[in-house]
């Protein structure tokens, strides 16, 4: 609202978290008369991970489809992580849930600018407007916590394997730093995939977890990670 009043921009792009409840955000915008009297809703875009699609569909179906159903464009990213038959199946499932969506396949998030930024027709109605009015069926909110430890990791491969196989299977993402014997390493994980990042980081181990039902599983997950790091200390002696 402040931006519209102060600068009169031609367009405003709102990039939400990947675990945001887009319906609630859409409802907040639609209910704000100060915003809607000065702006119209453009296209909404959801990004889907092709490699992790099956896991997301299995463990987070309500959250996945809530974002797809709110999207005018669905960008299926990381096409290198899936077979052509898998991509065709993903397209079929997306169009079944959101028949009016434009499905774009991409690698490293690269889509043609005109696909996203071209002006909308006069009779255009964003899918987000329809989803914003269905808050009675909103998916459960994701929960999060941060695991911290001053222990040193001596086997990143084993520790990474544990992170990918924590009990419950409802961790949508984890990201942070692991203090290893040589230096601190950044990591970024999603279901079935862990990437050790190249940028320079420092400090002790701290990993943020995002998922469903994490509040009740926090102590269990933290305990397993502590046990793994303590076992590595014992092995070094």
Steps between C-alpha positions, in 0.01 A plus 500: 500500500785737586676415174192574292452834672861613501633403158208405271685200349382342177536152649571341836638146524455311826730201548387280786677224684473156342301385804270803516122461512429688178126496567542701820727748325250538217215548747695770685556690176141461382360619833718812499289769333798734491682252278215374283374852425834581337615167356376195316623147554738372234626149437599277787788259445583179686835322464494121527810285553487224238749280684320518833146508362406146601628547853319833535183344365529211744589692818364853439206459260279770650780757496614407149158513340402818686784678322427339163129585519591866567731520199439639153847378401667189640874488433622142531866556588800264522394305192842333505387311810213316327436276200284622211224259603510647851470854362199400291337349808571815703338711227194274495456521877544878504242554227258267674515721809531832317369466142561866416866502602780552250761233574860593419795263529831660593852443625651724771180702501553637149173588325433746220438846640198559280331192647497674838501873427273539199191716576192313613179518291222731613278208603783324690423364846784361707462151644619646829175693537299177502730327749506804730132452578535136612672542834276237658703240308843653559779243549675457833776748569860390478700503824870569549783482749877546502735223610825625655811315612859579595610146413730441202386289204770260382294314238283731290380216277358303795352813657343602170350152461339537842359842410331351194357207698369655820184330635162632400589588138315833527795737478446728200837673521809538715775754456794622701861438599688191617829551684732232370856411602643708214261797492134594507292390200167637380228252410158515339265203504159402368336155502739259331769757424780665699742755352822610668549861399823668396469841660712582804316463830613488860397418852356192670238263365154653461233354274149638444230238439163575339220246474183358653468380858848619592408646837425158647801339327757767579654320800512168314672650196744703710581193708580289193729769360675539836551124525649486148749780570593356840560160339736663251694654789536155658616348172778759477642408839 
